[in-house]
Short mmCIF file of C-alpha atoms in Angstrom, two decimals:
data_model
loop_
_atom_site.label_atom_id
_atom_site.label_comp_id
_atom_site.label_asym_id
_atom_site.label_seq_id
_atom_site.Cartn_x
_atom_site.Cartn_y
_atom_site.Cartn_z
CA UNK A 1 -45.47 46.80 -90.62
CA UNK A 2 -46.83 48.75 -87.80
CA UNK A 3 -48.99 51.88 -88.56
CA UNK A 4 -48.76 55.13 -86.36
CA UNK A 5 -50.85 57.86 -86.92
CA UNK A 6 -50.32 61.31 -85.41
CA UNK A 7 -51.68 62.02 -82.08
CA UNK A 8 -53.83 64.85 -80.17
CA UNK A 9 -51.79 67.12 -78.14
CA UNK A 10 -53.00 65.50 -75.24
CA UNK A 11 -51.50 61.93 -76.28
CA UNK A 12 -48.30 63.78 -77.26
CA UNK A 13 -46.88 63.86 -73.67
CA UNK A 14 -46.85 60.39 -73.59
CA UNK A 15 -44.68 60.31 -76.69
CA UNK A 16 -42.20 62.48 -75.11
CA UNK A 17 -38.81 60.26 -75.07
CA UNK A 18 -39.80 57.43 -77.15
CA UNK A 19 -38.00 57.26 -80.38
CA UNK A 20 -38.05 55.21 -83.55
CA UNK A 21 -35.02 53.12 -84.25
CA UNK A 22 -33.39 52.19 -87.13
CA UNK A 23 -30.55 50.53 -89.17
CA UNK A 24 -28.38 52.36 -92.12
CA UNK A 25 -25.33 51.55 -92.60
CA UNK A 26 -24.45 48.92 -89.53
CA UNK A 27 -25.30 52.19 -87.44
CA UNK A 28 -28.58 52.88 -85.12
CA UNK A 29 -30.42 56.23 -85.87
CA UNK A 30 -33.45 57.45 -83.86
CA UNK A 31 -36.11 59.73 -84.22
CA UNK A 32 -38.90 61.03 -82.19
CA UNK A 33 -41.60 58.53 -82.47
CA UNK A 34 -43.61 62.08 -82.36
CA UNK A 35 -42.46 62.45 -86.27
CA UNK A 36 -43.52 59.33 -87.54
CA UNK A 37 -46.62 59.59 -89.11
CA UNK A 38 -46.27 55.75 -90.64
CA UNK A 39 -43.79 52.89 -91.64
CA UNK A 40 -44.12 51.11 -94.71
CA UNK A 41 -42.46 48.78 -96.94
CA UNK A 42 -41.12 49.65 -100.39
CA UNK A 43 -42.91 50.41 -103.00
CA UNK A 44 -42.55 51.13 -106.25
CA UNK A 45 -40.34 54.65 -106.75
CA UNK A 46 -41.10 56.78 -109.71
CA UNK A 47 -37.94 58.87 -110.32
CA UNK A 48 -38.36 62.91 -110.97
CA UNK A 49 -35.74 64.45 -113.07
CA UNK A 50 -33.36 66.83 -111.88
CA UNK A 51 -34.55 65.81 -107.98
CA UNK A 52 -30.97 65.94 -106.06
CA UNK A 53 -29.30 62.43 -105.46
CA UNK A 54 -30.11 61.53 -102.28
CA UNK A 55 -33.60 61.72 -103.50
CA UNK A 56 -34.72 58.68 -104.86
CA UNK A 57 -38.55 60.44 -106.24
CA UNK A 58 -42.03 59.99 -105.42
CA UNK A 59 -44.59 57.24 -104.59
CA UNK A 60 -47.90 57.37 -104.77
CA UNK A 61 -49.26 56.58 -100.59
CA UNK A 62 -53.27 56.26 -101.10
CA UNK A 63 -53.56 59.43 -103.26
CA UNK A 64 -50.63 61.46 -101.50
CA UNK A 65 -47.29 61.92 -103.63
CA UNK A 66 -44.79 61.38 -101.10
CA UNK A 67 -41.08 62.05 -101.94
CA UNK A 68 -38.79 59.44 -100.84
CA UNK A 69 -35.42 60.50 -99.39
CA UNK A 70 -32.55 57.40 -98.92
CA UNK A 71 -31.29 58.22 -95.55
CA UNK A 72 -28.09 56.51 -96.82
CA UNK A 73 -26.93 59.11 -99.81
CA UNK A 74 -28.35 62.30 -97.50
CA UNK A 75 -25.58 61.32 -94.73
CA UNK A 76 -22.80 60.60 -97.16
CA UNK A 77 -23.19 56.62 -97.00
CA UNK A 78 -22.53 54.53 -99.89
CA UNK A 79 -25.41 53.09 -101.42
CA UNK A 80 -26.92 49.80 -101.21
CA UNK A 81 -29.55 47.55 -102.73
CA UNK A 82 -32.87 47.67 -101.49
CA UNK A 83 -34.11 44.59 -99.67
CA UNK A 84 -37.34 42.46 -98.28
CA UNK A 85 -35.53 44.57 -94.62
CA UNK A 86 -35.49 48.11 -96.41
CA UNK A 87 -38.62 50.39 -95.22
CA UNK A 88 -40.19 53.78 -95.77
CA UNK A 89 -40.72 56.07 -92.61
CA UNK A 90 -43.19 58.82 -93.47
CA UNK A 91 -42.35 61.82 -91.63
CA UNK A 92 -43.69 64.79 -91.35
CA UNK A 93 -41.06 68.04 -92.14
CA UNK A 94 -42.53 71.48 -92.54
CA UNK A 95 -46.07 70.56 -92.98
CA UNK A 96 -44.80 67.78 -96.16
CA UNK A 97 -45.40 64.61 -95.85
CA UNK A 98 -41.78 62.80 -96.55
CA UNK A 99 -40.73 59.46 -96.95
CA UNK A 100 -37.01 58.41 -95.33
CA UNK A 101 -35.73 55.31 -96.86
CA UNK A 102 -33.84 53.27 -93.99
CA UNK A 103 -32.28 49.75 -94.09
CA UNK A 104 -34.38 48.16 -91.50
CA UNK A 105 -36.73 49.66 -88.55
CA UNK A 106 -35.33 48.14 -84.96
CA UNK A 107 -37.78 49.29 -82.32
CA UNK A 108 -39.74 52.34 -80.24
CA UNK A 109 -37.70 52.72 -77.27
CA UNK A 110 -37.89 55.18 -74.47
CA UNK A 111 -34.50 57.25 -74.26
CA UNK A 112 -33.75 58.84 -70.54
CA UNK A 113 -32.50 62.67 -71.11
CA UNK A 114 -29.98 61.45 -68.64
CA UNK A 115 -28.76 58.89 -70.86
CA UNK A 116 -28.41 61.62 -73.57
CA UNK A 117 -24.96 63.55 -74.64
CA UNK A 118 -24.57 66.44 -77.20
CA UNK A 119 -23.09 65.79 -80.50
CA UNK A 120 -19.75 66.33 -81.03
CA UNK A 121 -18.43 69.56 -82.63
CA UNK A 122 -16.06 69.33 -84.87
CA UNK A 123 -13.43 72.08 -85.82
CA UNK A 124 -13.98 73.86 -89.55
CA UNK A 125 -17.88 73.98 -89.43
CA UNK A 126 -20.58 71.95 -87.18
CA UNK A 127 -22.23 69.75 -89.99
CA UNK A 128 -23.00 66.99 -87.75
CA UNK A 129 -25.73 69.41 -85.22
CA UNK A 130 -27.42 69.96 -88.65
CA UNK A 131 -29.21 66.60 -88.38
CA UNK A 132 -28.15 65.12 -85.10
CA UNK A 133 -29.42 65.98 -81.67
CA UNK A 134 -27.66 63.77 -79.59
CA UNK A 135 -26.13 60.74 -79.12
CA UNK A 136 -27.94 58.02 -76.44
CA UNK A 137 -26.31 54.87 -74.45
CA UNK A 138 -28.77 52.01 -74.48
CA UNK A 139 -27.60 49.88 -72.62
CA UNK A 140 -24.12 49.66 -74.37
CA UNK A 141 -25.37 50.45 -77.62
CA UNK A 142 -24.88 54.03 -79.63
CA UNK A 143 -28.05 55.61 -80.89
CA UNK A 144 -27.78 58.35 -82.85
CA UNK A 145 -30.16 60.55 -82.50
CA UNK A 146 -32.23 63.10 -85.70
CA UNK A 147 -33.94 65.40 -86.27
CA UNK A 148 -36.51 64.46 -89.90
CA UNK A 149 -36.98 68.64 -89.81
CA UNK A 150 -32.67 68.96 -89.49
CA UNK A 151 -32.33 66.45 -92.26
CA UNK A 152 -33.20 68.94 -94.98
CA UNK A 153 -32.20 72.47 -95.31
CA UNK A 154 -35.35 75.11 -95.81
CA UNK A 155 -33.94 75.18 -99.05
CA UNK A 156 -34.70 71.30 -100.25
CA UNK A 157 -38.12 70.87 -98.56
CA UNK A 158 -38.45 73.85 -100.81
CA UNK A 159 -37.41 72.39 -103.93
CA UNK A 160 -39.17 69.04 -102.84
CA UNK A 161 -42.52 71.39 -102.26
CA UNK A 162 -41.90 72.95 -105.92
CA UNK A 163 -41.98 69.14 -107.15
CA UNK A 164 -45.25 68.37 -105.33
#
């Protein structure tokens, strides 16, 4: 697995556009390569009590407790066996170091603004701008594009920071 690290601000601008691409569910997600601190295969998962569903529980990452949330469950997917293809990205949300659980990590790829649309908005409530920031053609293929700080509310990086 390939290590990233976080970067200086003057490294950032050349971050600016590149995301991290993944599988879950037979769909492509991305994410700003900017928040992704590491990837790394599965580990071991030691399950909290009472920790909300789509949170699978903690692993211990050289000393840090980082809890591990299955990207699958938190966008309504059914769930699915863990594989030798399933990795951990460790994001950073709100100064918490969190691990999302994906089926398989595709690729860093630069993403033109111009090849960029808005989410949709749907009638009855806009739940899909909570998480996704746009939608990118790639050359025929969808990406769909998140935010790691939109995946939680305030409230459950709270709750995950009362665990921690």
């Amino acid at each position: 697995m390939e290590k990233f690290t976080e970067q200086t601000q003057a490294d950032n601008s050349e971050l600016e556009g590149k995301y991290l691409t993944f599988w879950t569910d037979s769909q492509l997600f991305g994410i700003p390569i900017i928040n992704v601190v590491q990837i790394i295969q599965m580990q071991e998962i030691t399950e909290i009590p009472d920790f909300p569903s789509y949170a699978k529980g903690i692993i211990n990452l050289r000393g840090t407790m980082i809890p591990l949330i299955d990207i699958r469950l938190r966008l309504g997917k059914m769930p699915a066996d863990y594989n030798e293809r399933t990795c951990i990205i460790v994001t950073n949300i709100q100064s918490l170091q969190i691990g999302l659980i994906v089926d398989e990590v595709n690729e860093v790829t630069d993403v033109a603004d111009e090849s960029v649309s808005p989410p949709p908005r749907m009638s009855g409530g806009d739940y899909t701008s909570r998480y996704l920031t746009g939608i990118a053609n790639q050359g025929g293929t969808v990406v769909l594009l998140i935010s790691p700080d939109r995946i939680l509310s305030d409230d459950m990086i709270s709750d995950l920071q009362s665990y921690m």
